[in-house]
Short mmCIF file of C-alpha atoms and ligand atoms in Angstrom, two decimals:
data_model
loop_
_atom_site.label_atom_id
_atom_site.label_comp_id
_atom_site.label_asym_id
_atom_site.label_seq_id
_atom_site.Cartn_x
_atom_site.Cartn_y
_atom_site.Cartn_z
CA MET F 1 -23.53 -116.00 -144.80
CA ALA F 2 -22.78 -119.72 -144.67
CA GLN F 3 -25.62 -122.15 -144.65
CA ARG F 4 -25.96 -124.65 -141.86
CA GLU F 5 -25.24 -127.70 -144.07
CA TYR F 6 -21.71 -126.48 -144.71
CA ILE F 7 -20.88 -126.85 -141.03
CA LEU F 8 -19.93 -130.51 -140.77
CA ASP F 9 -20.05 -132.65 -137.62
CA SER F 10 -17.43 -135.16 -136.47
CA SER F 11 -19.00 -138.18 -138.26
CA ASN F 12 -17.12 -140.48 -140.59
CA HIS F 13 -19.29 -139.17 -143.42
CA SER F 14 -18.18 -135.56 -142.70
CA LEU F 15 -14.53 -136.52 -142.60
CA GLU F 16 -14.88 -138.41 -145.88
CA LEU F 17 -16.49 -135.35 -147.44
CA CYS F 18 -13.69 -133.06 -146.16
CA THR F 19 -11.11 -135.51 -147.50
CA ARG F 20 -12.73 -135.47 -150.94
CA LEU F 21 -13.03 -131.67 -151.00
CA LEU F 22 -9.37 -131.24 -150.07
CA GLN F 23 -8.31 -133.81 -152.70
CA GLU F 24 -10.19 -131.66 -155.24
CA ASP F 25 -8.15 -128.57 -154.23
CA ARG F 26 -11.10 -127.00 -152.39
CA LEU F 27 -10.74 -125.25 -149.03
CA VAL F 28 -12.11 -126.44 -145.69
CA ALA F 29 -12.03 -124.58 -142.38
CA VAL F 30 -10.60 -126.97 -139.80
CA PRO F 31 -10.47 -126.99 -136.00
CA THR F 32 -7.11 -126.97 -134.24
CA GLU F 33 -6.33 -126.69 -130.53
CA THR F 34 -5.29 -123.05 -131.11
CA VAL F 35 -7.66 -121.39 -133.62
CA TYR F 36 -9.60 -122.52 -136.71
CA GLY F 37 -7.48 -122.83 -139.86
CA LEU F 38 -8.34 -122.22 -143.51
CA ALA F 39 -6.92 -125.42 -144.97
CA GLY F 40 -5.92 -126.60 -148.42
CA ASN F 41 -3.51 -129.15 -149.91
CA ALA F 42 -0.07 -127.71 -149.10
CA LEU F 43 1.47 -129.50 -152.09
CA SER F 44 -1.01 -128.01 -154.57
CA GLU F 45 -0.15 -124.55 -155.82
CA LYS F 46 -3.75 -124.14 -156.99
CA ALA F 47 -5.20 -124.82 -153.53
CA VAL F 48 -2.63 -122.61 -151.77
CA ARG F 49 -3.26 -119.73 -154.18
CA GLN F 50 -6.94 -119.99 -153.30
CA ILE F 51 -6.13 -119.71 -149.57
CA PHE F 52 -4.37 -116.37 -150.10
CA LYS F 53 -7.25 -115.13 -152.23
CA VAL F 54 -10.07 -116.11 -149.85
CA LYS F 55 -8.23 -114.63 -146.86
CA GLY F 56 -7.25 -111.48 -148.72
CA ARG F 57 -3.68 -112.15 -147.62
CA PRO F 58 -0.66 -110.77 -149.50
CA LEU F 59 1.47 -113.45 -151.18
CA ILE F 60 4.53 -112.23 -149.24
CA ASP F 61 3.11 -113.63 -145.97
CA PRO F 62 4.01 -117.35 -145.66
CA LEU F 63 1.71 -120.10 -144.37
CA ILE F 64 2.14 -122.82 -141.73
CA THR F 65 2.06 -126.42 -143.03
CA HIS F 66 0.27 -128.94 -140.80
CA PHE F 67 1.36 -132.60 -140.71
CA LYS F 68 -0.05 -135.83 -139.27
CA SER F 69 3.23 -136.73 -137.54
CA ALA F 70 6.72 -135.45 -136.76
CA ASP F 71 8.13 -138.00 -139.23
CA ALA F 72 5.94 -136.63 -142.03
CA ALA F 73 6.91 -133.06 -141.09
CA PHE F 74 10.64 -133.71 -140.87
CA ALA F 75 10.62 -135.37 -144.29
CA CYS F 76 9.84 -131.94 -145.80
CA VAL F 77 12.50 -129.87 -143.96
CA HIS F 78 16.06 -130.21 -142.66
CA PRO F 79 15.54 -130.93 -138.94
CA SER F 80 18.17 -130.52 -136.22
CA ALA F 81 18.61 -132.35 -132.92
CA ALA F 82 16.97 -129.32 -131.28
CA ALA F 83 13.93 -129.62 -133.57
CA GLU F 84 13.63 -133.33 -132.82
CA ALA F 85 13.81 -132.75 -129.07
CA LEU F 86 11.11 -130.06 -129.22
CA ALA F 87 8.89 -132.24 -131.40
CA ALA F 88 9.23 -135.11 -128.92
CA ALA F 89 8.28 -132.77 -126.07
CA PHE F 90 5.46 -130.70 -127.62
CA TRP F 91 4.00 -132.43 -130.70
CA PRO F 92 1.24 -132.95 -131.29
CA GLY F 93 0.60 -129.47 -129.92
CA PRO F 94 0.63 -125.68 -130.30
CA LEU F 95 4.27 -125.19 -131.34
CA THR F 96 5.31 -124.14 -134.87
CA LEU F 97 8.94 -124.59 -135.90
CA ILE F 98 10.70 -122.58 -138.62
CA LEU F 99 13.29 -124.81 -140.33
CA PRO F 100 15.19 -124.85 -143.64
CA LYS F 101 12.79 -126.32 -146.20
CA LYS F 102 13.10 -128.98 -148.89
CA ALA F 103 11.83 -128.49 -152.43
CA VAL F 104 8.72 -130.62 -151.85
CA ILE F 105 7.03 -127.64 -150.12
CA PRO F 106 5.99 -125.28 -152.93
CA ASP F 107 7.50 -121.79 -152.88
CA ILE F 108 4.07 -120.17 -152.75
CA VAL F 109 3.50 -121.72 -149.28
CA THR F 110 6.64 -120.09 -147.86
CA ALA F 111 6.33 -116.86 -149.88
CA GLY F 112 9.63 -117.71 -151.57
CA LEU F 113 11.54 -118.08 -148.27
CA SER F 114 14.06 -120.89 -147.93
CA SER F 115 12.50 -121.82 -144.56
CA ALA F 116 9.12 -123.40 -143.78
CA ALA F 117 6.81 -123.15 -140.77
CA ILE F 118 5.68 -126.62 -139.69
CA ARG F 119 3.50 -128.03 -136.97
CA VAL F 120 1.69 -131.20 -135.89
CA PRO F 121 -1.66 -130.17 -134.37
CA ARG F 122 -3.28 -132.00 -131.46
CA GLN F 123 -7.02 -131.42 -132.07
CA PRO F 124 -8.50 -134.95 -132.52
CA LEU F 125 -10.73 -134.23 -135.57
CA MET F 126 -7.90 -132.43 -137.33
CA ARG F 127 -5.57 -135.36 -136.59
CA ASP F 128 -8.14 -137.80 -137.97
CA LEU F 129 -8.45 -135.69 -141.13
CA LEU F 130 -4.67 -135.46 -141.60
CA GLN F 131 -4.37 -139.26 -141.22
CA ARG F 132 -6.82 -139.72 -144.09
CA LEU F 133 -4.91 -137.44 -146.48
CA GLU F 134 -1.83 -138.27 -148.51
CA PHE F 135 -0.64 -134.64 -148.27
CA PRO F 136 -0.11 -132.05 -145.48
CA LEU F 137 -2.40 -129.04 -145.06
CA ALA F 138 -1.37 -125.42 -145.44
CA ALA F 139 -3.54 -123.35 -143.14
CA PRO F 140 -3.46 -119.78 -141.88
CA SER F 141 -6.01 -118.76 -139.26
CA ALA F 142 -9.46 -118.78 -140.91
CA ASN F 143 -10.16 -115.06 -140.64
CA PRO F 144 -10.06 -112.27 -143.23
CA PHE F 145 -6.52 -110.82 -143.26
CA GLY F 146 -5.96 -108.57 -140.23
CA TYR F 147 -9.22 -109.45 -138.44
CA VAL F 148 -9.71 -111.32 -135.15
CA SER F 149 -8.83 -115.07 -135.35
CA PRO F 150 -11.73 -117.57 -135.16
CA THR F 151 -12.06 -119.88 -132.17
CA ARG F 152 -15.52 -121.30 -133.02
CA PRO F 153 -17.06 -122.52 -136.29
CA GLU F 154 -19.60 -119.67 -136.18
CA HIS F 155 -16.77 -117.12 -136.34
CA VAL F 156 -15.60 -118.66 -139.62
CA ALA F 157 -19.17 -118.82 -140.96
CA HIS F 158 -19.72 -115.10 -140.19
CA THR F 159 -16.60 -113.88 -141.97
CA LEU F 160 -15.61 -116.43 -144.67
CA GLY F 161 -18.64 -118.76 -144.79
CA ASP F 162 -19.68 -118.01 -148.36
CA LYS F 163 -16.13 -118.39 -149.74
CA ILE F 164 -15.23 -121.92 -148.60
CA ALA F 165 -16.55 -125.43 -149.28
CA ALA F 166 -17.11 -126.50 -145.66
CA ILE F 167 -16.38 -125.90 -142.01
CA LEU F 168 -15.45 -128.92 -139.89
CA ASP F 169 -16.99 -128.35 -136.45
CA GLY F 170 -14.59 -129.31 -133.67
CA GLY F 171 -16.29 -127.08 -131.08
CA PRO F 172 -14.51 -124.19 -129.35
CA CYS F 173 -10.68 -124.24 -129.54
CA ALA F 174 -8.86 -125.42 -126.42
CA HIS F 175 -6.26 -122.61 -126.33
CA GLY F 176 -8.00 -119.87 -128.30
CA ILE F 177 -4.67 -118.24 -129.21
CA GLU F 178 -2.36 -119.14 -132.11
CA SER F 179 0.61 -121.48 -131.77
CA THR F 180 3.99 -120.33 -130.47
CA ILE F 181 6.31 -119.78 -133.46
CA LEU F 182 9.97 -120.64 -132.86
CA ASP F 183 12.67 -119.73 -135.38
CA LEU F 184 15.04 -122.71 -135.39
CA ARG F 185 16.88 -121.98 -138.64
CA ASN F 186 19.99 -121.69 -136.49
CA PRO F 187 19.59 -124.25 -133.67
CA LEU F 188 22.31 -122.45 -131.68
CA ASN F 189 20.30 -119.23 -131.71
CA PRO F 190 16.58 -120.05 -131.36
CA GLY F 191 14.10 -117.17 -131.19
CA ILE F 192 10.39 -116.83 -130.52
CA LEU F 193 8.71 -114.97 -133.40
CA ARG F 194 5.22 -115.14 -131.94
CA PRO F 195 4.42 -115.94 -128.28
CA GLY F 196 1.76 -118.61 -127.76
CA PRO F 197 0.59 -121.45 -125.52
CA ILE F 198 4.09 -122.99 -125.26
CA CYS F 199 6.11 -120.42 -123.33
CA ALA F 200 9.83 -119.63 -123.54
CA ASP F 201 10.64 -121.32 -120.20
CA ALA F 202 9.22 -124.63 -121.40
CA ILE F 203 11.26 -124.44 -124.63
CA GLU F 204 14.44 -123.47 -122.76
CA ALA F 205 13.97 -126.44 -120.41
CA ILE F 206 14.12 -128.80 -123.41
CA LEU F 207 16.90 -127.02 -125.34
CA HIS F 208 19.07 -126.23 -122.29
CA ARG F 209 19.82 -122.86 -123.82
CA GLU F 210 18.37 -119.37 -123.81
CA VAL F 211 15.69 -118.48 -126.32
CA ASN F 212 15.47 -114.97 -127.79
CA GLN F 213 12.20 -113.27 -126.90
CA PRO F 214 10.26 -110.91 -129.11
CA GLU F 215 9.83 -108.09 -126.53
CA ASN F 216 12.45 -105.74 -127.95
CA SER F 217 11.14 -105.93 -131.48
CA GLN F 218 7.60 -105.41 -130.18
CA ARG F 219 8.53 -102.21 -128.46
CA THR F 220 10.09 -100.81 -131.61
CA GLY F 221 7.21 -102.05 -133.78
CA ALA F 222 9.60 -104.09 -135.92
CA GLN F 223 7.97 -106.86 -137.88
CA LEU F 224 8.80 -110.34 -136.55
CA ALA F 225 7.43 -113.21 -138.59
CA PRO F 226 6.67 -111.71 -142.02
CA GLY F 227 2.94 -111.58 -141.22
CA GLN F 228 3.27 -110.41 -137.62
CA LEU F 229 2.24 -106.84 -138.30
CA THR F 230 1.95 -104.53 -135.34
CA LYS F 231 -1.70 -103.98 -136.28
CA HIS F 232 -3.37 -107.39 -136.43
CA TYR F 233 -6.27 -109.30 -134.89
CA SER F 234 -8.20 -106.03 -135.10
CA PRO F 235 -11.92 -105.72 -134.51
CA LYS F 236 -13.75 -102.75 -136.08
CA THR F 237 -14.40 -101.28 -132.63
CA LEU F 238 -11.65 -99.18 -131.03
CA ILE F 239 -9.71 -100.80 -128.19
CA GLU F 240 -8.13 -99.09 -125.19
CA ILE F 241 -5.80 -101.12 -122.96
CA ALA F 242 -5.93 -100.81 -119.17
CA ALA F 243 -2.93 -102.02 -117.15
CA HIS F 244 -3.55 -105.18 -115.12
CA GLY F 245 -5.48 -104.31 -111.96
CA GLN F 246 -6.11 -100.72 -113.14
CA LEU F 247 -9.53 -101.15 -114.76
CA HIS F 248 -12.28 -98.64 -113.89
CA PHE F 249 -15.84 -99.87 -114.25
CA SER F 250 -17.54 -96.47 -114.26
CA ARG F 251 -17.46 -95.80 -118.00
CA PRO F 252 -20.23 -94.53 -120.27
CA GLU F 253 -22.81 -97.23 -121.15
CA ASP F 254 -21.76 -97.25 -124.81
CA GLU F 255 -18.27 -98.45 -123.85
CA ALA F 256 -17.67 -102.09 -122.96
CA VAL F 257 -15.27 -102.88 -120.11
CA ILE F 258 -13.50 -106.26 -120.22
CA ALA F 259 -11.80 -107.53 -117.08
CA ASN F 260 -9.60 -110.60 -116.62
CA ASN F 261 -11.80 -111.86 -113.80
CA LYS F 262 -15.30 -111.33 -112.43
CA PRO F 263 -15.47 -108.01 -110.51
CA THR F 264 -16.10 -108.31 -106.79
CA VAL F 265 -18.31 -105.21 -106.80
CA PRO F 266 -21.69 -104.85 -108.60
CA THR F 267 -21.26 -103.43 -112.12
CA GLY F 268 -23.41 -102.60 -115.16
CA ASP F 269 -24.37 -104.70 -118.22
CA HIS F 270 -21.50 -103.21 -120.19
CA VAL F 271 -18.91 -104.94 -117.98
CA TYR F 272 -17.62 -108.37 -119.10
CA TRP F 273 -14.94 -110.76 -117.84
CA LEU F 274 -12.83 -113.40 -119.57
CA SER F 275 -12.60 -115.80 -116.64
CA GLU F 276 -14.63 -116.10 -113.43
CA CYS F 277 -11.46 -116.39 -111.30
CA GLY F 278 -8.88 -114.80 -113.63
CA ASP F 279 -7.35 -118.13 -114.75
CA LEU F 280 -4.91 -117.10 -117.50
CA ASP F 281 -5.57 -120.12 -119.74
CA GLU F 282 -9.25 -119.26 -119.63
CA VAL F 283 -8.58 -115.56 -120.21
CA ALA F 284 -6.65 -116.44 -123.39
CA ARG F 285 -9.19 -119.07 -124.50
CA ASN F 286 -12.14 -116.66 -124.32
CA PHE F 287 -10.48 -113.51 -125.66
CA PHE F 288 -11.03 -113.78 -129.44
CA ASP F 289 -14.53 -115.21 -128.87
CA LEU F 290 -15.56 -112.22 -126.74
CA LEU F 291 -13.92 -109.77 -129.18
CA GLN F 292 -15.90 -111.26 -132.09
CA LYS F 293 -19.12 -111.01 -130.07
CA LEU F 294 -18.59 -107.45 -128.80
CA ASP F 295 -17.51 -106.27 -132.24
CA ARG F 296 -21.07 -106.96 -133.45
CA MET F 297 -22.72 -105.08 -130.56
CA HIS F 298 -22.09 -101.48 -131.64
CA TYR F 299 -20.07 -100.34 -128.65
CA SER F 300 -18.08 -97.17 -129.33
CA LYS F 301 -15.01 -98.55 -127.56
CA LEU F 302 -13.73 -101.65 -125.75
CA ILE F 303 -11.62 -101.05 -122.62
CA ILE F 304 -9.64 -104.25 -122.03
CA GLU F 305 -7.52 -105.16 -119.02
CA ALA F 306 -4.04 -106.52 -119.79
CA ALA F 307 -3.02 -109.80 -118.13
CA PRO F 308 0.04 -110.44 -115.96
CA ASP F 309 2.96 -111.01 -118.37
CA THR F 310 3.55 -114.62 -117.25
CA GLY F 311 2.90 -117.89 -119.11
CA ILE F 312 0.17 -117.57 -121.70
CA GLY F 313 -0.54 -114.08 -120.32
CA ALA F 314 2.37 -112.85 -122.49
CA ALA F 315 0.71 -114.25 -125.63
CA PHE F 316 -2.62 -112.70 -124.62
CA ASN F 317 -0.95 -109.30 -124.08
CA ASP F 318 0.77 -109.59 -127.47
CA ARG F 319 -2.60 -110.17 -129.23
CA LEU F 320 -4.22 -107.39 -127.18
CA ARG F 321 -1.52 -104.86 -128.14
CA ARG F 322 -1.88 -105.73 -131.82
CA ALA F 323 -5.68 -105.66 -131.69
CA ALA F 324 -5.50 -102.16 -130.15
CA ALA F 325 -2.96 -100.81 -132.69
CA ARG F 326 -4.44 -98.41 -135.30
O1 TXA U 401 -2.07 -121.71 -134.29
C1 TXA U 401 -1.69 -121.42 -135.42
O2 TXA U 401 -0.50 -121.29 -135.71
C2 TXA U 401 -2.77 -121.28 -136.50
C3 TXA U 401 -3.40 -122.65 -136.71
C4 TXA U 401 -4.42 -122.66 -137.82
O3 TXA U 401 -2.38 -123.57 -136.98
N1 TXA U 401 -2.24 -120.75 -137.70
C5 TXA U 401 -1.83 -119.46 -137.82
O4 TXA U 401 -1.43 -119.13 -139.11
O5 TXA U 401 -1.85 -118.67 -136.91
P1 TXA U 401 -1.27 -117.62 -139.59
O6 TXA U 401 -1.01 -117.75 -141.05
O7 TXA U 401 -2.43 -116.82 -139.17
O8 TXA U 401 0.05 -117.15 -138.88
C6 TXA U 401 1.26 -117.78 -139.25
C7 TXA U 401 2.43 -116.87 -139.00
C8 TXA U 401 2.44 -115.66 -139.90
O9 TXA U 401 2.72 -114.53 -139.10
C9 TXA U 401 3.58 -115.94 -140.87
O10 TXA U 401 4.20 -114.77 -141.30
C10 TXA U 401 4.50 -116.80 -140.02
O11 TXA U 401 3.61 -117.61 -139.31
N2 TXA U 401 5.37 -117.65 -140.86
C11 TXA U 401 5.01 -118.62 -141.71
N3 TXA U 401 6.08 -119.14 -142.33
C12 TXA U 401 7.16 -118.49 -141.87
C13 TXA U 401 8.58 -118.55 -142.13
N4 TXA U 401 9.08 -119.40 -143.00
N5 TXA U 401 9.38 -117.71 -141.43
C14 TXA U 401 8.87 -116.84 -140.54
N6 TXA U 401 7.54 -116.73 -140.24
C15 TXA U 401 6.71 -117.53 -140.90
MG1 MG U 402 -3.51 -115.31 -138.48
#
């Protein structure tokens, strides 16, 4: 278990300490607007190797590299006009672009692929940290491989706390769900590999062309991004999915029932909701946090209501399906 002093506040002193640790090839858990990341110097093979080890992640599963600016990011890849338009529209923010890489990004970061995943995060503390560094940060979500992603510093402390140098506390994550990943290797044929806070409609409005959606591959269980396994984000407790609006509250007391919104009828202590009024942004934001909490409460099963498949609801349903897969 991590000790309190490893959780660092937003002071200048904390940021200086994080900067020094990262310069020494140590790992720091960092806040982003999506989920917490397990960060190390992306240009240091030693630091990146350590990320895979601490997370228990296979070396075939590439990492996202985080930059302070679009200019810094595009210096490390071969951007297209489409990439530049999307960066202007959504960076800093929760969009990751897959583009042909340059040699400056070490092969270990991209698992030997000729493409790299890049993003410019929006979270203010993370931006401040990136500005202080002379290198970008490779960072997967700061959870053990396959487990629920962390949206609060405590989640990182519970699962990886004793394996990392520090956790930079940026409070709860604004989106609570990982970035949208867009494959832009061929700008004429863009495709979403992982749905997220930036939805397909918003991307299509910038590109003026249709974007391939991951639904078909999801149905067949095909792997999308190399690390997008069908079973992912999994708590220890079993999950059963209820269709939206089809949740029944009368379940045994040892089963937790999780609704999108607060029930209008009186229910028992084993009934939870992700948003008072069913706001989809709030449903997504609170999902991983509630999963982490319920997973420590010894329920025999979690019955979770799916969201409408619109906007960020699609990303929530994607994570829910993977969390439920066994
Ligand atoms: O919101 C996020 O994206 C968070 C925060 C920390 O930035 N990061 C995150 O990283 O979710 P991770 O490692 O948990 O998920 C990254 C996904 C993996 O599924 C990986 O396979 C995919 O991105 N990926 C990375 N590089 C890729 C590439 N060159 N081509 C295809 N997929 C790639
Ligand atoms: Mg992850």
